[in-house]
mmCIF file of C-alpha atoms in Angstrom:
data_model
loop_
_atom_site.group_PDB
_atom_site.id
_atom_site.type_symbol
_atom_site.label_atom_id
_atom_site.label_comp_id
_atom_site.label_asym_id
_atom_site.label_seq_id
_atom_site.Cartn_x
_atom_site.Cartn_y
_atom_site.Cartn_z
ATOM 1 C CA UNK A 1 0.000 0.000 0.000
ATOM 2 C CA UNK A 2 2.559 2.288 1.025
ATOM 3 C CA UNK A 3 4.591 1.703 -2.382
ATOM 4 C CA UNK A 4 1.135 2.352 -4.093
ATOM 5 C CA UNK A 5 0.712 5.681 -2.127
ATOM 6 C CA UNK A 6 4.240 6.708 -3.101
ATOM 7 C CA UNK A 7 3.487 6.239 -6.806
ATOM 8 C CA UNK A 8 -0.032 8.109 -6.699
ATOM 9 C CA UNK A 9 2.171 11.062 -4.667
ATOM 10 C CA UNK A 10 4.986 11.280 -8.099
ATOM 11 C CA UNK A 11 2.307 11.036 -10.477
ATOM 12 C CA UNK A 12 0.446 14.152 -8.810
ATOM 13 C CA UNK A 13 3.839 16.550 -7.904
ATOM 14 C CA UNK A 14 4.343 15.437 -11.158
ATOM 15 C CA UNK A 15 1.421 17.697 -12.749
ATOM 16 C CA UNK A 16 2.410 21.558 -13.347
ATOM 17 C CA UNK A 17 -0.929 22.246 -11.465
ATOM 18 C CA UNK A 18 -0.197 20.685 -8.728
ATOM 19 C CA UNK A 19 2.506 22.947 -8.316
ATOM 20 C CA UNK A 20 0.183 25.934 -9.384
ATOM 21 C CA UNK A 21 -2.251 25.341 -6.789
ATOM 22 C CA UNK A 22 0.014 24.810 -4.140
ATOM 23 C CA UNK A 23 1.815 28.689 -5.410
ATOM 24 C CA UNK A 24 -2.090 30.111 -5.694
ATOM 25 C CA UNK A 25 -2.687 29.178 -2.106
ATOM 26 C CA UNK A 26 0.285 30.758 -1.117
ATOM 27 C CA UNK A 27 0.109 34.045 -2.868
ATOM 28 C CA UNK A 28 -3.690 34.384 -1.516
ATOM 29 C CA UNK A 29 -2.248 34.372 1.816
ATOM 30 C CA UNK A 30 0.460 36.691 1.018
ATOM 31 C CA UNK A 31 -0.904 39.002 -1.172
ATOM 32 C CA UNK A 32 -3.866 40.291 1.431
ATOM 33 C CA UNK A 33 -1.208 40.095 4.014
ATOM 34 C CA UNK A 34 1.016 42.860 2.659
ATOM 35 C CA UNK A 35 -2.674 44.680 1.773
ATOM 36 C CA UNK A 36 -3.447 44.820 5.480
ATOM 37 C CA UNK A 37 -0.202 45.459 6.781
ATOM 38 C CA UNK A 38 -0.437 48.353 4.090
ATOM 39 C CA UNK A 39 -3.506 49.686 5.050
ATOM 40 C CA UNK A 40 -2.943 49.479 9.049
ATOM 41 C CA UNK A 41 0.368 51.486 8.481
ATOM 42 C CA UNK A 42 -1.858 54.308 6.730
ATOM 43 C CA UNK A 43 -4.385 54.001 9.355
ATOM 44 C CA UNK A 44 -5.326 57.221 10.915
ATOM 45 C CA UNK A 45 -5.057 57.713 14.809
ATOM 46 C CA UNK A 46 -8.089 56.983 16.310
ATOM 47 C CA UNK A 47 -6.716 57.961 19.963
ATOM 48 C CA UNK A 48 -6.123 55.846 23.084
ATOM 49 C CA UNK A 49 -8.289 52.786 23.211
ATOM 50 C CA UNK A 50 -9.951 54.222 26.271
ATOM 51 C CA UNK A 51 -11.538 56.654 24.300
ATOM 52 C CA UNK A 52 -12.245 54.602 21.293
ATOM 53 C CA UNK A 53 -13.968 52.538 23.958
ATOM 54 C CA UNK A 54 -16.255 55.346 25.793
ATOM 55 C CA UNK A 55 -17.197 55.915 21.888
ATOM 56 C CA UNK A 56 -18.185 52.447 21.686
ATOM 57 C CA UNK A 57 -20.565 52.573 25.117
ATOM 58 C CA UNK A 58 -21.798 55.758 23.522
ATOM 59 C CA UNK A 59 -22.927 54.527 20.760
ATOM 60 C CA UNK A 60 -24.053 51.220 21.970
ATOM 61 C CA UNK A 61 -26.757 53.104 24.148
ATOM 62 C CA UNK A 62 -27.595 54.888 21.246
ATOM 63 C CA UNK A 63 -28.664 51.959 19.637
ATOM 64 C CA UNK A 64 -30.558 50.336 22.621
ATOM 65 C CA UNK A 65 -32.102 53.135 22.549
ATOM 66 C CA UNK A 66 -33.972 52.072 19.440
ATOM 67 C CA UNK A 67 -37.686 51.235 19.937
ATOM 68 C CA UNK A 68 -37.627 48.900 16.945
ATOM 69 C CA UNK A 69 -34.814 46.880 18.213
ATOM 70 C CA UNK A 70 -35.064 42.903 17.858
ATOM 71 C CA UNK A 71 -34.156 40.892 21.186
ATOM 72 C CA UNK A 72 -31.281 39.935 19.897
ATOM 73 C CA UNK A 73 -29.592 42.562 18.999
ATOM 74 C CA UNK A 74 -30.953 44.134 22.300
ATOM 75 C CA UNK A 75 -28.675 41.513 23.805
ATOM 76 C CA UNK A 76 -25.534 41.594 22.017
ATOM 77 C CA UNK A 77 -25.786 46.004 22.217
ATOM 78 C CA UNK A 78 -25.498 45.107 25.970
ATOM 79 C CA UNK A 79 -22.920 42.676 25.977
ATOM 80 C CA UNK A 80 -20.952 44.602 24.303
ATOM 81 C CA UNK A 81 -21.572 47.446 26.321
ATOM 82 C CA UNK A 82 -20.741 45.645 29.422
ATOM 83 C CA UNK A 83 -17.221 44.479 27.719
ATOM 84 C CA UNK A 84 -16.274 48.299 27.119
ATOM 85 C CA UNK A 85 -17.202 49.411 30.675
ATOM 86 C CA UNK A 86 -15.511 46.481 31.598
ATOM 87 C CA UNK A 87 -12.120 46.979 30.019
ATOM 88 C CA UNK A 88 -12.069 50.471 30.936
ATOM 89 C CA UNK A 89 -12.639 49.641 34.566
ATOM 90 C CA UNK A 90 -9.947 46.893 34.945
ATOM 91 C CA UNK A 91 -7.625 48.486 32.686
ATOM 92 C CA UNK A 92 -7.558 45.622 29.744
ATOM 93 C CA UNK A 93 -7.029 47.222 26.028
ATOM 94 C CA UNK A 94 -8.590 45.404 22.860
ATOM 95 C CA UNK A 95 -6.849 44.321 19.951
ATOM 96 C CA UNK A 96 -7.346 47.509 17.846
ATOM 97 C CA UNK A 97 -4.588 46.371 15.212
ATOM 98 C CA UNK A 98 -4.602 43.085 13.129
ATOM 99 C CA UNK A 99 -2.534 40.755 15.285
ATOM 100 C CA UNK A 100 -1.265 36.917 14.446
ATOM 101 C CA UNK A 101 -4.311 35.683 15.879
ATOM 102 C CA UNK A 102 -6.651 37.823 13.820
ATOM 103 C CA UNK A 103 -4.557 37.380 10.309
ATOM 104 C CA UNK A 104 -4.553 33.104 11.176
ATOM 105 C CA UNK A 105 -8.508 33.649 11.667
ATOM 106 C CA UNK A 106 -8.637 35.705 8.116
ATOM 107 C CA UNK A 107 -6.656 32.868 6.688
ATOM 108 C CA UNK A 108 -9.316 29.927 7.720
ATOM 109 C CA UNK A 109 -11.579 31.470 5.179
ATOM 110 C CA UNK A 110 -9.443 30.182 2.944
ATOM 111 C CA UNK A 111 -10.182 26.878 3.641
ATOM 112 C CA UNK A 112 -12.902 26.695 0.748
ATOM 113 C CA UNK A 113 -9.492 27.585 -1.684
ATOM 114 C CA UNK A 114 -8.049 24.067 0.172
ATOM 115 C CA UNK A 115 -11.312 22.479 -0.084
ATOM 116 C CA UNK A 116 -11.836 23.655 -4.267
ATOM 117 C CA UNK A 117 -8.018 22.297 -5.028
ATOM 118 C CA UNK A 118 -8.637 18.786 -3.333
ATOM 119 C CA UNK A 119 -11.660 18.416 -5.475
ATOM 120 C CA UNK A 120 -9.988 18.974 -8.457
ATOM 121 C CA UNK A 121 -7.105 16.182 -7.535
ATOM 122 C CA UNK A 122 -10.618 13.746 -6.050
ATOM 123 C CA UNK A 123 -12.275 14.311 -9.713
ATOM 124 C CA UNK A 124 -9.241 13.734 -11.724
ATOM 125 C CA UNK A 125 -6.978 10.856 -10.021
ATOM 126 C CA UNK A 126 -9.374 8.353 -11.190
ATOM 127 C CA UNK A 127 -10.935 9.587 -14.349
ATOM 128 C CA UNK A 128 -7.142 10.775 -15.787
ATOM 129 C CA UNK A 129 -6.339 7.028 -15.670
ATOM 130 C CA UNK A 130 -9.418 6.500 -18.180
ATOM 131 C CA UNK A 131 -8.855 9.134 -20.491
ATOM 132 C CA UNK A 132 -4.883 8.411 -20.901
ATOM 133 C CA UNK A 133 -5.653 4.847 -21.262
ATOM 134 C CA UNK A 134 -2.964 3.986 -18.092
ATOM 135 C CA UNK A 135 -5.546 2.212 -16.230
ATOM 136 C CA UNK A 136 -5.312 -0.748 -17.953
ATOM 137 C CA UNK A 137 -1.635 -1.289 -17.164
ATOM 138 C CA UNK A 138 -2.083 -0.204 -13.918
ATOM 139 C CA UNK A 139 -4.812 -3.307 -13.578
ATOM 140 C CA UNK A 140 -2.775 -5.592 -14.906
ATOM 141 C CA UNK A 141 -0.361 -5.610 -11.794
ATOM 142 C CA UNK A 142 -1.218 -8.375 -9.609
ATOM 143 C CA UNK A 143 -2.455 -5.640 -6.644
ATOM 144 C CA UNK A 144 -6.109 -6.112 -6.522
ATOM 145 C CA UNK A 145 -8.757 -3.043 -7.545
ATOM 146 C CA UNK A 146 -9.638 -2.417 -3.876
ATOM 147 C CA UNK A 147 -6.131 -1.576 -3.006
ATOM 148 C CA UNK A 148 -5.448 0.816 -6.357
ATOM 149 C CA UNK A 149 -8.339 2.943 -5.526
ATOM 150 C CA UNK A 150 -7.826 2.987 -1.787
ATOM 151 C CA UNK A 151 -4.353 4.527 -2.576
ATOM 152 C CA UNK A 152 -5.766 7.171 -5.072
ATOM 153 C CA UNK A 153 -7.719 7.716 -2.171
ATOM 154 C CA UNK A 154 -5.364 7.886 0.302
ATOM 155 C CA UNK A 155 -3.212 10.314 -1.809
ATOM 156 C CA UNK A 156 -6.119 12.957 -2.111
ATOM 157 C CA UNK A 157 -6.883 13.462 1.631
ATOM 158 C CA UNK A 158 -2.772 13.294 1.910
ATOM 159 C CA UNK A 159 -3.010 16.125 -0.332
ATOM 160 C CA UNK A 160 -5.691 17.785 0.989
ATOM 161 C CA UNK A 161 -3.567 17.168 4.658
ATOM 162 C CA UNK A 162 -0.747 19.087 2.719
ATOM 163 C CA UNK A 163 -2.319 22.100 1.844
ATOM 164 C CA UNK A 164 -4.214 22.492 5.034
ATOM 165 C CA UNK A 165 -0.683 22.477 6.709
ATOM 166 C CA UNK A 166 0.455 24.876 4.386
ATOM 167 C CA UNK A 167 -2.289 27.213 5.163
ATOM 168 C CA UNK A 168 -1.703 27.123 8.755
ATOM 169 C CA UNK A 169 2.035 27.590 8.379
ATOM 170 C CA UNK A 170 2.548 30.460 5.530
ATOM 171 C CA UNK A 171 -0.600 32.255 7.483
ATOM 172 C CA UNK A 172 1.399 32.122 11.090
ATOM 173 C CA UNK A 173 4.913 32.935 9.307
ATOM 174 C CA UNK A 174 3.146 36.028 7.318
ATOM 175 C CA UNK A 175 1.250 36.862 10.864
ATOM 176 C CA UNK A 176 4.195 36.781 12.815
ATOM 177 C CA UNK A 177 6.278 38.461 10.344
ATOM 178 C CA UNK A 178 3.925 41.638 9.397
ATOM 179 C CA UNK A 179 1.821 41.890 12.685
ATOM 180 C CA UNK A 180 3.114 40.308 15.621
ATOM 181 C CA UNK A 181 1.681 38.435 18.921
ATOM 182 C CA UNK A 182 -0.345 41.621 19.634
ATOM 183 C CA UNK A 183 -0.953 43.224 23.066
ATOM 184 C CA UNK A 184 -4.811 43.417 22.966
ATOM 185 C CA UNK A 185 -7.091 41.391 24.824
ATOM 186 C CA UNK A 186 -10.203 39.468 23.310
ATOM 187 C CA UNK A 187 -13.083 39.219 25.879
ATOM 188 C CA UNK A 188 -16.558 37.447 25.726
ATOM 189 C CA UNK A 189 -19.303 36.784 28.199
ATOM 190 C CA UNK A 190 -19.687 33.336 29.453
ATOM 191 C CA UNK A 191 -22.677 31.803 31.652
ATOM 192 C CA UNK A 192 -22.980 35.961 32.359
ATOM 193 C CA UNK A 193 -19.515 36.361 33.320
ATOM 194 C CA UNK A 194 -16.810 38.395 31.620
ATOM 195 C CA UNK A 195 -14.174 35.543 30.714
ATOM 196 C CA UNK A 196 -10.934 36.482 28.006
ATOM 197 C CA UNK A 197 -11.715 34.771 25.388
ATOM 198 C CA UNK A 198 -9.732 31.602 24.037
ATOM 199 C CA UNK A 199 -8.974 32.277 20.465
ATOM 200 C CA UNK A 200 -6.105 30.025 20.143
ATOM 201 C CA UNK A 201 -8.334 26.749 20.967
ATOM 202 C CA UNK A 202 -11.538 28.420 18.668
ATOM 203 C CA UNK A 203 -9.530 28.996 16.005
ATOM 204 C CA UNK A 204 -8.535 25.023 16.100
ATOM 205 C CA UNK A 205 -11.950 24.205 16.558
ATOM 206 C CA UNK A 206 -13.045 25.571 13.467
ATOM 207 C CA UNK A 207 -9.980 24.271 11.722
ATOM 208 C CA UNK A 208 -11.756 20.707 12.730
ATOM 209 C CA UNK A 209 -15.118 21.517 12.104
ATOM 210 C CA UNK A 210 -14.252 22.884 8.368
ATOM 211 C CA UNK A 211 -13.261 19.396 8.001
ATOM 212 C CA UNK A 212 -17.058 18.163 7.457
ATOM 213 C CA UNK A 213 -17.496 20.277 3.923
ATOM 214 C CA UNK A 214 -13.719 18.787 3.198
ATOM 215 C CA UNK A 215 -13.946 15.104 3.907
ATOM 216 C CA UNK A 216 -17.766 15.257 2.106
ATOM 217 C CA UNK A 217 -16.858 17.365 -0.889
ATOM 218 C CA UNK A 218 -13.749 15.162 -1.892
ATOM 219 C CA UNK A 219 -15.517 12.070 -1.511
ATOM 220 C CA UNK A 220 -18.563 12.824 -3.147
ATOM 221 C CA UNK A 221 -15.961 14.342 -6.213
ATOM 222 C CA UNK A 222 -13.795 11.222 -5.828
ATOM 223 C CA UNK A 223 -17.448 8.791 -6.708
ATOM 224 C CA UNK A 224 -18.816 11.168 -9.728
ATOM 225 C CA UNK A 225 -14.892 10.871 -10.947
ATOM 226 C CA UNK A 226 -14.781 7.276 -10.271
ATOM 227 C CA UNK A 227 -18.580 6.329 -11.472
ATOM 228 C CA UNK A 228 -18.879 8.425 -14.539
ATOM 229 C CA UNK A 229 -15.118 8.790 -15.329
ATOM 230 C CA UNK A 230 -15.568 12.417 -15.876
ATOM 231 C CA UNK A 231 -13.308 14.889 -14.034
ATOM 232 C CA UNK A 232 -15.088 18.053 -15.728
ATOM 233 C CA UNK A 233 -18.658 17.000 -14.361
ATOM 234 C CA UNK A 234 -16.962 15.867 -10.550
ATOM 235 C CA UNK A 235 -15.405 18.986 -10.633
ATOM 236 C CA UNK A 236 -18.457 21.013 -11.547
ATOM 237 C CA UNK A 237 -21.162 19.101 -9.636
ATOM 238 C CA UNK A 238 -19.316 19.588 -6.509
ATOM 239 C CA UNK A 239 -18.539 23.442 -6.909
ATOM 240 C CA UNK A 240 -22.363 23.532 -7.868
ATOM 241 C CA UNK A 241 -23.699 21.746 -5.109
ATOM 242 C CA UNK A 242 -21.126 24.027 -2.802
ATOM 243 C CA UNK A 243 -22.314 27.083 -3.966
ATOM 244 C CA UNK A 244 -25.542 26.390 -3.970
ATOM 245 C CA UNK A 245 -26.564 23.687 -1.373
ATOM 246 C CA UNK A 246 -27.603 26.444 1.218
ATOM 247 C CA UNK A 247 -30.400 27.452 -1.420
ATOM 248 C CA UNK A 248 -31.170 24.204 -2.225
ATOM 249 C CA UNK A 249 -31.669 23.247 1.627
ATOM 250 C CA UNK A 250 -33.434 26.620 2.314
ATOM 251 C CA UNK A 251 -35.878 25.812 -0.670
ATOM 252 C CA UNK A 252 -36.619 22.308 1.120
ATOM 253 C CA UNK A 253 -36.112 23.722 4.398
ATOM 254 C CA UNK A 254 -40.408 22.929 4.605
ATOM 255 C CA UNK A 255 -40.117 19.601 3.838
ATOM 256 C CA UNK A 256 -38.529 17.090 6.859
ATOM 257 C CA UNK A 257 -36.243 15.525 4.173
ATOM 258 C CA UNK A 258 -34.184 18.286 4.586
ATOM 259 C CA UNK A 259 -32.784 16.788 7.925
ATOM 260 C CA UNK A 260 -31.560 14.254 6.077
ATOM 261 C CA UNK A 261 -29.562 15.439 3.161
ATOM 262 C CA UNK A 262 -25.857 15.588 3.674
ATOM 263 C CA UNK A 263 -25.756 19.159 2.521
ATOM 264 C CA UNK A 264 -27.680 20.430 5.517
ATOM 265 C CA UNK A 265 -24.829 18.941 7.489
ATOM 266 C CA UNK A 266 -21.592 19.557 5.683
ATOM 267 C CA UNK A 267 -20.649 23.145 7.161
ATOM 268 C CA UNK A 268 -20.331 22.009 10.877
ATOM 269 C CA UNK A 269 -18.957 25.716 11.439
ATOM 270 C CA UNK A 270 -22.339 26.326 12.208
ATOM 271 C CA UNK A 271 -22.331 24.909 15.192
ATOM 272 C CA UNK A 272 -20.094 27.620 16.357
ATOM 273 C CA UNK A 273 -21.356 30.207 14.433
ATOM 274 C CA UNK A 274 -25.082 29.565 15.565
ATOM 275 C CA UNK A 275 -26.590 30.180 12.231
ATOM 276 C CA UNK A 276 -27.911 26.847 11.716
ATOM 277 C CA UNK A 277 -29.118 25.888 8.438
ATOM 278 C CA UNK A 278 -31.803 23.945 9.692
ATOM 279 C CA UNK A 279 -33.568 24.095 13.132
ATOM 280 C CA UNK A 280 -33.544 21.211 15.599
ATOM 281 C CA UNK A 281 -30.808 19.815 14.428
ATOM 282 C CA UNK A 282 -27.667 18.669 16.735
ATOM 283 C CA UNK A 283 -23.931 18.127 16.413
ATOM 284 C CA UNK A 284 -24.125 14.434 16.881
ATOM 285 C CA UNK A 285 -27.299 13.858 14.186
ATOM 286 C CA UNK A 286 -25.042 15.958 11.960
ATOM 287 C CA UNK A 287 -22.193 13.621 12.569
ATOM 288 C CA UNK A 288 -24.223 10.553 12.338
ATOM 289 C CA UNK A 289 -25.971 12.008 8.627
ATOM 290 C CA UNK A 290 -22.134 12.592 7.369
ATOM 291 C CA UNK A 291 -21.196 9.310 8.402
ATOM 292 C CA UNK A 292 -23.871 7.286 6.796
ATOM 293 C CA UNK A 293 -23.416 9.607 3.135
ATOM 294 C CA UNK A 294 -19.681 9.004 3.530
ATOM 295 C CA UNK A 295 -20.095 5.484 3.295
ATOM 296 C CA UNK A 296 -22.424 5.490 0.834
ATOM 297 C CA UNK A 297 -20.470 7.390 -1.686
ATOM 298 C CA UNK A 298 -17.238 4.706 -0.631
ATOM 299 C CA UNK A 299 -19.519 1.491 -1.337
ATOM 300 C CA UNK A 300 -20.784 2.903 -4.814
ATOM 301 C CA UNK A 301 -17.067 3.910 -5.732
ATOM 302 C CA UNK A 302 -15.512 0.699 -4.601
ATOM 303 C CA UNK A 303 -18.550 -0.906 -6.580
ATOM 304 C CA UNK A 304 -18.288 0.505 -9.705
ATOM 305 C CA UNK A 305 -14.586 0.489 -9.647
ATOM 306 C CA UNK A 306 -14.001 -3.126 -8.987
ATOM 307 C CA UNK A 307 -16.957 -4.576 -11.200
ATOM 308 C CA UNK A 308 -15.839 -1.905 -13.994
ATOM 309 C CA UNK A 309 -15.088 -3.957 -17.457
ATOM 310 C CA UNK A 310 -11.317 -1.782 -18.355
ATOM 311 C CA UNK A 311 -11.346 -2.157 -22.254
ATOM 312 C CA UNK A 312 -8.130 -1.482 -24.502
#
């Protein structure tokens, strides 16, 4: 398996867009870091961050005092109200500039860029092998069907693994390098209580929850590649379902299907967020939903891939 993996990894550095991809992910990281940095150096002085603070309560009352205020909003005018007084009265600045922290979070967004690129290596590393004609000699090694897929398989998530890790690491390097550590303090209420807020471990849970649209997307990419042998329709079906699957669950949001399509599950940043697609549902029904599709769209790959007639 291992020897198997380490020929599906040549044959894919092996691509020029490979390489491309890996450079565009780079230079979108980059490229708005040297735009912010830009911009916060032209930034005009806004004063101490007491004052910018006491502007803040100011205008927070402002807006409370709004008749045709929603709850909500009534709520999170006063939280943040109650942060402001708070900092001012124990002396705790906020983070007023971008900071390493801030730049890493910016950087997560570009996740989707990880997420699009993966696709693209799920749709083709099976359907390439029919187009070229290569599958055939790859079949006739005595290395059962189960095992040549698993590898192509293995390769994309190992992949995918790759340019996840170089998100994290060009977005800390360019953080630490333009902005720094920071000396602001991020605070949130908690159970009513005024707690600093951990942005280190939130900013690895989302990293893990952004995983759910990952995992799904390249496996549902890797079985329209594998069925129908088409790179150009994996690639395009998944983009369109991505782009569109929170219309397509809001326009079946009625119905109780919608609980049970894989889309209304995928983004499991929503759990964090608390804009859920879908009321009702939970983080372990979402969980159990992903599962079930995931191994759905392994059997019918495995399926069609093993029982597949390879002609000449």
């Amino acid at each position: 398996m291992l020897k198997l993996i380490q020929n599906e990894w040549m044959k894919l550095w092996h691509k020029k867009g490979t390489w491309a991809m890996v450079a565009m992910l780079i230079c979108v990281i980059v490229v708005p870091g040297a735009i912010m940095k830009y911009h916060d150096g032209k930034s005009t002085d806004e004063g101490s961050w007491q004052e910018v603070e006491q502007q803040a309560i100011q205008a927070n009352k402002e807006m409370l005092a709004s008749e045709e205020l929603m709850e909500e909003d009534k709520v999170y005018f006063e939280e943040q109200t109650a942060i402001s007084e708070y900092r001012l009265a124990n002396d705790v600045p906020s983070q007023r500039e971008t900071s390493l922290v801030s730049f890493m979070s910016f950087a997560s967004n570009l996740l989707t860029l990880v997420t699009l690129f993966t696709v693209i290596v799920a749709a083709s590393i099976v359907s390439s092998e029919f187009s070229t004609g290569t599958i055939k000699m790859l079949l006739t090694r005595p290395i059962s069907r189960m095992k040549v897929l698993t590898s192509k398989l293995l390769t994309t998530f190992l992949f995918g693994l790759f340019l996840v890790t170089v998100n994290i690491v060009v977005s800390a390097f360019v953080g630490l390098l333009l902005f720094g550590i920071g000396t602001g303090v991020e605070l949130e209420i908690v159970n009513g209580q005024i707690v600093e807020k951990a942005v280190w471990e939130d900013l690895a849970y989302y990293y893990v929850l952004s995983g759910g649209d990952f995992v799904m997307s390249t496996l549902f990419a890797f079985l329209v590649g594998s069925v129908f042998r088409s790179s150009s329709l994996a690639i395009g079906l998944t983009m369109f379902l991505s782009f569109t699957g929170g219309m397509i669950v809001m326009f079946l949001s009625r119905y109780d299907i919608v609980k049970y399509i894989w889309l209304t599950h995928s983004d499991l940043t929503q759990y964090v967020q608390g804009d859920f697609m879908v009321e009702g549902i939970t983080m372990p029904f979402s969980l159990t939903i992903l599962t079930i599709y995931a191994i759905l769209f392994l059997v019918i790959s495995y399926t069609t891939f093993i029982k597949r007639d390879v002609t000449a």
